[in-house]
Short mmCIF file of N, CA and C in Angstrom, two decimals:
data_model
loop_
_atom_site.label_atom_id
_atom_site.label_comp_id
_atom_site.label_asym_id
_atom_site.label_seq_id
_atom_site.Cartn_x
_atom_site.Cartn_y
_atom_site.Cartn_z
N UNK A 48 -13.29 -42.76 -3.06
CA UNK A 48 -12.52 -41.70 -2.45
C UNK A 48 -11.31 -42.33 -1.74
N UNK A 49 -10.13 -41.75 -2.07
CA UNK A 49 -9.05 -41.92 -1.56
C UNK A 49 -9.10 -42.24 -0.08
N UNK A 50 -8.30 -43.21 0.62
CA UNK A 50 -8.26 -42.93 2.28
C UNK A 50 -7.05 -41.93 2.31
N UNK A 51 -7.13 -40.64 3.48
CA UNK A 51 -5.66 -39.63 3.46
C UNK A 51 -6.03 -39.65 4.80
N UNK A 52 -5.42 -39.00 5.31
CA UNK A 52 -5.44 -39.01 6.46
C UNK A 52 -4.27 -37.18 7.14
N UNK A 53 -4.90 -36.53 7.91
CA UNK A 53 -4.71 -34.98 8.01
C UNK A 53 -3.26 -35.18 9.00
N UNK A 54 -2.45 -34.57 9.01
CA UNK A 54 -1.46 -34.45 10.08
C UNK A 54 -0.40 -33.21 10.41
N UNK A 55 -0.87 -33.04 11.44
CA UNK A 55 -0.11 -31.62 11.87
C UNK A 55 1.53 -31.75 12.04
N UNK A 56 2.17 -30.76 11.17
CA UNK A 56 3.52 -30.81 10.99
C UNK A 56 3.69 -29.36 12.45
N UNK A 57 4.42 -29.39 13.68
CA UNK A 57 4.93 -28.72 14.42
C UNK A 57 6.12 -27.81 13.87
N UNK A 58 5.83 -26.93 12.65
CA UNK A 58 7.03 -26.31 12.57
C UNK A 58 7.27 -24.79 12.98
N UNK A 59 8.17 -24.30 12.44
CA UNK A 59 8.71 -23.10 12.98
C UNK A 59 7.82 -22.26 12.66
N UNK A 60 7.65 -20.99 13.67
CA UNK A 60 6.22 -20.14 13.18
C UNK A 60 6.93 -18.78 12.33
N UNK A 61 6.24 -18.18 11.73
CA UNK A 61 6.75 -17.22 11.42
C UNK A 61 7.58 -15.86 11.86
N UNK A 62 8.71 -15.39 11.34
CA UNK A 62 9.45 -14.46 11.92
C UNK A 62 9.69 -13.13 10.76
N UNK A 63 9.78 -12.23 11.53
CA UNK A 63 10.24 -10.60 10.51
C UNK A 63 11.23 -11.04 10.26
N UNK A 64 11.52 -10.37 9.12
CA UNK A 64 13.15 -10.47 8.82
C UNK A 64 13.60 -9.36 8.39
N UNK A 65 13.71 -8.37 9.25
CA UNK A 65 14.56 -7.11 8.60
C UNK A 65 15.56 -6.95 7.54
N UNK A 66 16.01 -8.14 6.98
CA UNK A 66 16.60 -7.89 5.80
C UNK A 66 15.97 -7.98 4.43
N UNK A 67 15.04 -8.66 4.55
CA UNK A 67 13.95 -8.40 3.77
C UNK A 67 12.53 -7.51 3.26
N UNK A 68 12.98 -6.20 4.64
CA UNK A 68 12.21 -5.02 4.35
C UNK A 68 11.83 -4.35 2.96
N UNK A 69 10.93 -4.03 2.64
CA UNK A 69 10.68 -3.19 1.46
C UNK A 69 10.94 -2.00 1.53
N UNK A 70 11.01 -0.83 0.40
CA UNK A 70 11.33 0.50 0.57
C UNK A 70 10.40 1.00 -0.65
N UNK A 71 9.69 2.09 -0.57
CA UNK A 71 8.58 2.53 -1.68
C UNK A 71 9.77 2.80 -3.09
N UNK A 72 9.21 2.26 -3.84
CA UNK A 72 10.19 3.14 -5.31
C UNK A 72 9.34 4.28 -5.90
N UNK A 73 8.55 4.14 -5.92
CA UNK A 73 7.89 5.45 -5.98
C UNK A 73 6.48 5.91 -5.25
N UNK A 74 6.54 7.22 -5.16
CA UNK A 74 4.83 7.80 -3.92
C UNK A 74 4.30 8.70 -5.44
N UNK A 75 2.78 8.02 -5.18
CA UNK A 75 2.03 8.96 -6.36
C UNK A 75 0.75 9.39 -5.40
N UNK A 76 0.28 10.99 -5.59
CA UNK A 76 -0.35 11.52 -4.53
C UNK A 76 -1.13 12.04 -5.67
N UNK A 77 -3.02 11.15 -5.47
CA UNK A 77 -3.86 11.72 -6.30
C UNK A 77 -4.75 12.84 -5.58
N UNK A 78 -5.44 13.79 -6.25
CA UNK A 78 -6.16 14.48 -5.36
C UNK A 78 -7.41 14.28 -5.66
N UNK A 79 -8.04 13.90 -6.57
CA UNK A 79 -9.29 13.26 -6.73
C UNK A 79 -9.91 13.04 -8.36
N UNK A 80 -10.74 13.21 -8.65
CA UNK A 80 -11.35 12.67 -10.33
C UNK A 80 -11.57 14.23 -11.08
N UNK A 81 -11.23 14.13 -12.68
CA UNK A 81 -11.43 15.22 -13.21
C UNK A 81 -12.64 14.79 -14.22
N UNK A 82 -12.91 15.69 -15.17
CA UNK A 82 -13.46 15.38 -16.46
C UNK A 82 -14.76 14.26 -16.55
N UNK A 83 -15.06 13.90 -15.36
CA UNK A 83 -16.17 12.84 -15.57
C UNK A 83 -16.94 12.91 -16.59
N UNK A 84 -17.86 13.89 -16.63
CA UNK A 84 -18.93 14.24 -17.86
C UNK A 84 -18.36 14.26 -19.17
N UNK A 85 -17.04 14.12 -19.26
CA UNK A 85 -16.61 14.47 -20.65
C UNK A 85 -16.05 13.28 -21.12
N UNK A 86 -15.62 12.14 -20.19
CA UNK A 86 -14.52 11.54 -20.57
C UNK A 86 -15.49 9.78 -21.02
N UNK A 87 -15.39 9.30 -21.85
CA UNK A 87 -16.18 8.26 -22.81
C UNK A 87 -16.36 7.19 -22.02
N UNK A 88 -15.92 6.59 -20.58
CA UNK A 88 -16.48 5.82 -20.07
C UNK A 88 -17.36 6.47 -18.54
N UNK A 89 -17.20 7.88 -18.76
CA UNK A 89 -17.56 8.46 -17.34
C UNK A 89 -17.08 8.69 -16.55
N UNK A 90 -15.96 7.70 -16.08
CA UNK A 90 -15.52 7.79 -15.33
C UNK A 90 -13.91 8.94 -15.10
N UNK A 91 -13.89 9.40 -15.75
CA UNK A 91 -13.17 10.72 -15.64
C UNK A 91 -11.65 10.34 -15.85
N UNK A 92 -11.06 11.05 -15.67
CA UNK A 92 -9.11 11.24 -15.36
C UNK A 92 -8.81 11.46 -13.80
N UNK A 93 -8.09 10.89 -13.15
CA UNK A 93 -7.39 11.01 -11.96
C UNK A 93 -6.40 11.89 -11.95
N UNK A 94 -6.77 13.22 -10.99
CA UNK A 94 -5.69 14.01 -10.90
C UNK A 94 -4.49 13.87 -10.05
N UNK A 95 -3.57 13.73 -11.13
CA UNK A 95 -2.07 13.71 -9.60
C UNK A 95 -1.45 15.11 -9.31
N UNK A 96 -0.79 14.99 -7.92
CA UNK A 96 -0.31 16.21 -7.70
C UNK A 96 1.17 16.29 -7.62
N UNK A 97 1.98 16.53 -8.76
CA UNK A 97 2.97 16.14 -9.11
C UNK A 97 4.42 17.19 -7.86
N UNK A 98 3.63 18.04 -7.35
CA UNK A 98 4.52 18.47 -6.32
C UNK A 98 4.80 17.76 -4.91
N UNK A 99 3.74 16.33 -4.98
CA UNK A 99 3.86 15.49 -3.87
C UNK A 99 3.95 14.06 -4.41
N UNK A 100 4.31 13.97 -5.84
CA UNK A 100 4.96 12.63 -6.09
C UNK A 100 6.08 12.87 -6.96
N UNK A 101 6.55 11.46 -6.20
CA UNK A 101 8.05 11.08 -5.67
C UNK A 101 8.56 10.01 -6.97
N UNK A 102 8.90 10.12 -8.07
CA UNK A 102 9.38 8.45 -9.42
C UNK A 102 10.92 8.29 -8.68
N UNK A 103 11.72 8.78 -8.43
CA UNK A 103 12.98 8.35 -8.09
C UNK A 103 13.09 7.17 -6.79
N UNK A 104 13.30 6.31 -6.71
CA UNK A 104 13.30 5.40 -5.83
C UNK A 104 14.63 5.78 -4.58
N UNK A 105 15.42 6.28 -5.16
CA UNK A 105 16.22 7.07 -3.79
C UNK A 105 15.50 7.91 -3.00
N UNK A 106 15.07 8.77 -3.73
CA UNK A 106 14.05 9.84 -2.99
C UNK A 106 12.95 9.11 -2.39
N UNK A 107 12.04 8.20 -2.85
CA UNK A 107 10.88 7.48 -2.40
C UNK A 107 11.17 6.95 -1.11
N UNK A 108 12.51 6.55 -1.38
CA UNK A 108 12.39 5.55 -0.05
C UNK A 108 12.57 5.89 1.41
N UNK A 109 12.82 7.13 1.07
CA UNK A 109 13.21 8.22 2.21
C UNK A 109 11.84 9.13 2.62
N UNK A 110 11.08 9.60 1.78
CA UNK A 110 10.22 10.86 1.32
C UNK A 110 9.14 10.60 2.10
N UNK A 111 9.07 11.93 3.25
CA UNK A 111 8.06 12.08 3.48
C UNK A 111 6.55 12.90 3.06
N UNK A 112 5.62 12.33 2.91
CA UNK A 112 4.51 13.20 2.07
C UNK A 112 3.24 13.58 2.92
N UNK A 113 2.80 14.24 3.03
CA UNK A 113 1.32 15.02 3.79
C UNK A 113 0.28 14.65 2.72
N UNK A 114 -0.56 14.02 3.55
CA UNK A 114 -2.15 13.77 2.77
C UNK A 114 -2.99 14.89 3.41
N UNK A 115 -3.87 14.90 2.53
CA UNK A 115 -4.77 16.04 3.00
C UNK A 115 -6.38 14.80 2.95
N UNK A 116 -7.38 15.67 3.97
CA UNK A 116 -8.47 14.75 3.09
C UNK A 116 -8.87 14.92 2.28
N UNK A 117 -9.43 13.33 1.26
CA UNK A 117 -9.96 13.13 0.27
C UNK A 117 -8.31 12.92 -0.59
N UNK A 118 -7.35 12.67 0.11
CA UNK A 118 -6.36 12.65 -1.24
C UNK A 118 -5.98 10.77 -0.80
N UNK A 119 -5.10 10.02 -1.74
CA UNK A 119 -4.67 9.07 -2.12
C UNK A 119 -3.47 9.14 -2.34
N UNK A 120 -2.74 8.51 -1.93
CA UNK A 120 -0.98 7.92 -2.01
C UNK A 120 -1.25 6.42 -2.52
N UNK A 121 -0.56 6.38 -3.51
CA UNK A 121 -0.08 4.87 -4.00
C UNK A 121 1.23 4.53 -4.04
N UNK A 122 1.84 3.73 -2.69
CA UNK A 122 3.29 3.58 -2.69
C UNK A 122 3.51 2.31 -2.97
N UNK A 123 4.09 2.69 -4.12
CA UNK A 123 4.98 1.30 -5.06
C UNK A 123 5.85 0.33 -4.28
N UNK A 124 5.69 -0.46 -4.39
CA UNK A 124 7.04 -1.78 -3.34
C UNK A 124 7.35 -2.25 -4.23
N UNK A 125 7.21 -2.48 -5.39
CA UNK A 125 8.16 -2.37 -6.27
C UNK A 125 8.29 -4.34 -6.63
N UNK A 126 6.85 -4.65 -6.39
CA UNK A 126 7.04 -6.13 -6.32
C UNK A 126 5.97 -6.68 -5.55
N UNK A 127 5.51 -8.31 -6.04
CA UNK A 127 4.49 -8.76 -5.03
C UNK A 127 4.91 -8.95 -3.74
N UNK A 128 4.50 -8.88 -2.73
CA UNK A 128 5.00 -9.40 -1.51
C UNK A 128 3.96 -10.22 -0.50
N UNK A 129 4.15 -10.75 0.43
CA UNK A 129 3.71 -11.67 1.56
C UNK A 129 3.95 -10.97 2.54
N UNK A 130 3.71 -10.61 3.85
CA UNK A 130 4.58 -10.13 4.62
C UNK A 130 3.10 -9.12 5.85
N UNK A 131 4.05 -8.54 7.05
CA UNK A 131 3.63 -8.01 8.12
C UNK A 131 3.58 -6.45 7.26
N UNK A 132 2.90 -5.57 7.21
CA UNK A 132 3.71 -4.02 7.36
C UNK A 132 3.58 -3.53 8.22
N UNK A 133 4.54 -2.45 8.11
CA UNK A 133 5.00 -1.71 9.05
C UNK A 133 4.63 0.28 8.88
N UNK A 134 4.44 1.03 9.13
CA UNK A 134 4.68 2.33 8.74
C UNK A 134 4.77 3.21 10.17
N UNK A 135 5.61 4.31 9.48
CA UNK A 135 5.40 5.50 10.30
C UNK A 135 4.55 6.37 9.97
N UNK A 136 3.40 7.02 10.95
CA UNK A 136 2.45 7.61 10.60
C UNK A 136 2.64 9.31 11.69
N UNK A 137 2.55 10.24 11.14
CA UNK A 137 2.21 11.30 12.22
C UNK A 137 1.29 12.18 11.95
N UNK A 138 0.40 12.61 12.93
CA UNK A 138 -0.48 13.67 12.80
C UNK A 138 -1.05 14.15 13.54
N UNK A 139 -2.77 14.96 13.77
CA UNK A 139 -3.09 15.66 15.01
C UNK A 139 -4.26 14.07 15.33
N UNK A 140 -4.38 14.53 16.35
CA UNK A 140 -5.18 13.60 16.99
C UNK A 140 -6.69 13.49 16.34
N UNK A 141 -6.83 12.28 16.15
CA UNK A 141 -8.05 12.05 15.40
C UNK A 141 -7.96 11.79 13.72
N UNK A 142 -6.77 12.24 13.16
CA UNK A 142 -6.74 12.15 12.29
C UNK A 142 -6.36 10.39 11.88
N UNK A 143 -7.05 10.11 10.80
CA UNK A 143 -6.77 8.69 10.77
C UNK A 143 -6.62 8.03 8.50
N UNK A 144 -6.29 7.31 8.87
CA UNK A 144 -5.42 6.72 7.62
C UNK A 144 -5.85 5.41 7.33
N UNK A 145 -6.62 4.96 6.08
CA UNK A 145 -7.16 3.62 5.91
C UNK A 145 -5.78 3.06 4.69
N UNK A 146 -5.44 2.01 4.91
CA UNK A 146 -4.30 1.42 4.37
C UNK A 146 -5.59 -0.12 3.51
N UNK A 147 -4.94 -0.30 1.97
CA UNK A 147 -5.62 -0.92 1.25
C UNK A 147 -4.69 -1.60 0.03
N UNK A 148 -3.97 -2.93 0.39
CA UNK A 148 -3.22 -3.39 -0.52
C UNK A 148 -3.98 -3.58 -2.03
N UNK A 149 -3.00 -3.45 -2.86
CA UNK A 149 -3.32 -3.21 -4.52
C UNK A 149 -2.58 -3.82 -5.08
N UNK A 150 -3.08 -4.48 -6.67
CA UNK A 150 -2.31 -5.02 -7.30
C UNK A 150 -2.56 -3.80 -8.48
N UNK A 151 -1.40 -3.56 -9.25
CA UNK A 151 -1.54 -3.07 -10.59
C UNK A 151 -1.01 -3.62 -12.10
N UNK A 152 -2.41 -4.01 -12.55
CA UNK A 152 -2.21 -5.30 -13.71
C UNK A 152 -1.90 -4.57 -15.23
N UNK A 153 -1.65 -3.20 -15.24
CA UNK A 153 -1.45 -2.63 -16.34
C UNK A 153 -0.17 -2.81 -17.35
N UNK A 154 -0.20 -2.70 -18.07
CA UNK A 154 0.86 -3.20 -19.37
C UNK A 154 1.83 -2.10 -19.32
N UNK A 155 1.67 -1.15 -18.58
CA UNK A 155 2.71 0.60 -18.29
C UNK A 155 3.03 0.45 -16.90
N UNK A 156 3.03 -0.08 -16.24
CA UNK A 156 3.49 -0.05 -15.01
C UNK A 156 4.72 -0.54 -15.00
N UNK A 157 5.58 -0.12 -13.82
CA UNK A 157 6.75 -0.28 -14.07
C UNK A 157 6.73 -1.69 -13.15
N UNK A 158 5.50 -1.78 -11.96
CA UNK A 158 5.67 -2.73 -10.67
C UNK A 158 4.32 -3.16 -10.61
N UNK A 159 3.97 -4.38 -10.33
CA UNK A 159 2.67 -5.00 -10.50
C UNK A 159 1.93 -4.70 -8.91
N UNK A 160 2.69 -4.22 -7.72
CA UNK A 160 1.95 -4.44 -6.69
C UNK A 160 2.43 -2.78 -6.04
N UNK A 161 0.84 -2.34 -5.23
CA UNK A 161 0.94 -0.72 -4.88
C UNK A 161 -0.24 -0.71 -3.48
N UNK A 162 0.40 -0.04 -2.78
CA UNK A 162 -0.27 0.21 -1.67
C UNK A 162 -1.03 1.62 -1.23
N UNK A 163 -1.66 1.64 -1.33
CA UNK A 163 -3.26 2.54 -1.55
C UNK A 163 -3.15 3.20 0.10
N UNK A 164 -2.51 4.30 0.50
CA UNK A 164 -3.10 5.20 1.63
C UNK A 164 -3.99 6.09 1.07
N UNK A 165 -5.13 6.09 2.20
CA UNK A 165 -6.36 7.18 1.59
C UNK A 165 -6.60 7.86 3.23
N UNK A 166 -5.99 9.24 3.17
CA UNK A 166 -6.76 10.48 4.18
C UNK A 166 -8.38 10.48 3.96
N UNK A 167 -8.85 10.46 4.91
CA UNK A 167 -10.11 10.49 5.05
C UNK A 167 -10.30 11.59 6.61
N UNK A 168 -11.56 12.46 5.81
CA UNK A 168 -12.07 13.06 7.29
C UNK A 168 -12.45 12.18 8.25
N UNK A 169 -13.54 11.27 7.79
CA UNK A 169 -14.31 10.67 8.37
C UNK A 169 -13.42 9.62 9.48
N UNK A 170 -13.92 8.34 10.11
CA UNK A 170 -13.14 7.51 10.65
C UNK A 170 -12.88 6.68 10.16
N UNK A 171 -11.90 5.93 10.10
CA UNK A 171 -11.35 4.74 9.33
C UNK A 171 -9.66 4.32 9.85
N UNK A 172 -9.58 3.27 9.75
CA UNK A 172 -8.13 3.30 10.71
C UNK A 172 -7.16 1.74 9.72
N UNK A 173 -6.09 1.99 10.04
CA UNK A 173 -5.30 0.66 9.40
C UNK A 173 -5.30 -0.24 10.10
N UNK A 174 -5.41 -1.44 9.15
CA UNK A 174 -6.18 -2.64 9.47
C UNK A 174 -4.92 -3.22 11.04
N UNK A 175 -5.23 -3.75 12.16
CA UNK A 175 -4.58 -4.74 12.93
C UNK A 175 -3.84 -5.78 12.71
N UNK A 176 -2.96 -6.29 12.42
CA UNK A 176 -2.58 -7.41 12.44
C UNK A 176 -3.12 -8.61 13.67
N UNK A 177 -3.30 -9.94 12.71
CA UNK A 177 -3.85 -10.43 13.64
C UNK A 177 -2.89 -10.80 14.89
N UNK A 178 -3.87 -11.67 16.11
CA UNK A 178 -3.19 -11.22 17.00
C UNK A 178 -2.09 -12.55 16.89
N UNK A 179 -1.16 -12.53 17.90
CA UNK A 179 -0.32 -13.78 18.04
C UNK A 179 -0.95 -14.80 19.01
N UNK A 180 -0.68 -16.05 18.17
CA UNK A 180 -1.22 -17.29 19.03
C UNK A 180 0.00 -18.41 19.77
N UNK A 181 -0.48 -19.16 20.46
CA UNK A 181 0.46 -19.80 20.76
C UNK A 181 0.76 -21.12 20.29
#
């Protein structure tokens, strides 16, 4: 076995960079599974609700959308990324929003990476960032 020896490099810690913000290119708002019993692996067709999704990336990046529970938003970034997020969220009290990064490996996709909001009655909340150290 090699001799190595470990050594801590003191460098710069990480920073936001607002110029490197993302913007959704597109919001797809599912409302839940169709056809199960019929469909050859079981697992059914996903219904979208095409009056609350958004393909234009001008419009996306602006567009605000209402989840209901039990529904799903998949907002496109339009690219892999690294990074902090950020969102604006509004609603009545109690209501809460589980956030679930996604990759999408399909051969029809326009963007390999999608971010999964899911309304839920129940409780569930978006994840913390960890905290800052010194």
């Amino acid at each position: 076995m090699p001799e190595a020896q470990l050594i801590a490099y003191p460098g710069d810690s990480a920073r936001l960079m607002p110029e490197w913000d993302l913007k959704p290119e597109s919001v797809t708002v599912y409302t839940g599974v169709a056809d199960q019993e019929s469909s050859a692996n079981g697992k059914g067709r996903i219904v979208v609700d095409p009056a609350r999704t958004v393909t234009d990336p001008t419009r996306a990046s602006t567009v605000s959308v209402t989840l209901h529970p039990g529904d799903t938003a998949v907002i496109d970034l339009g690219q892999n990324l690294v990074g902090v997020p950020r969102y604006t969220l509004r609603g009545p009290a109690g209501a809460q929003v589980a956030f679930k990064p996604g990759r999408c490996s399909t051969t029809t996709a326009r963007a390999p990476t999608a971010l999964r909001a899911r309304c839920t009655a129940r409780t569930c909340a978006a994840p913390r960032p960890p905290a800052a150290t010194s």
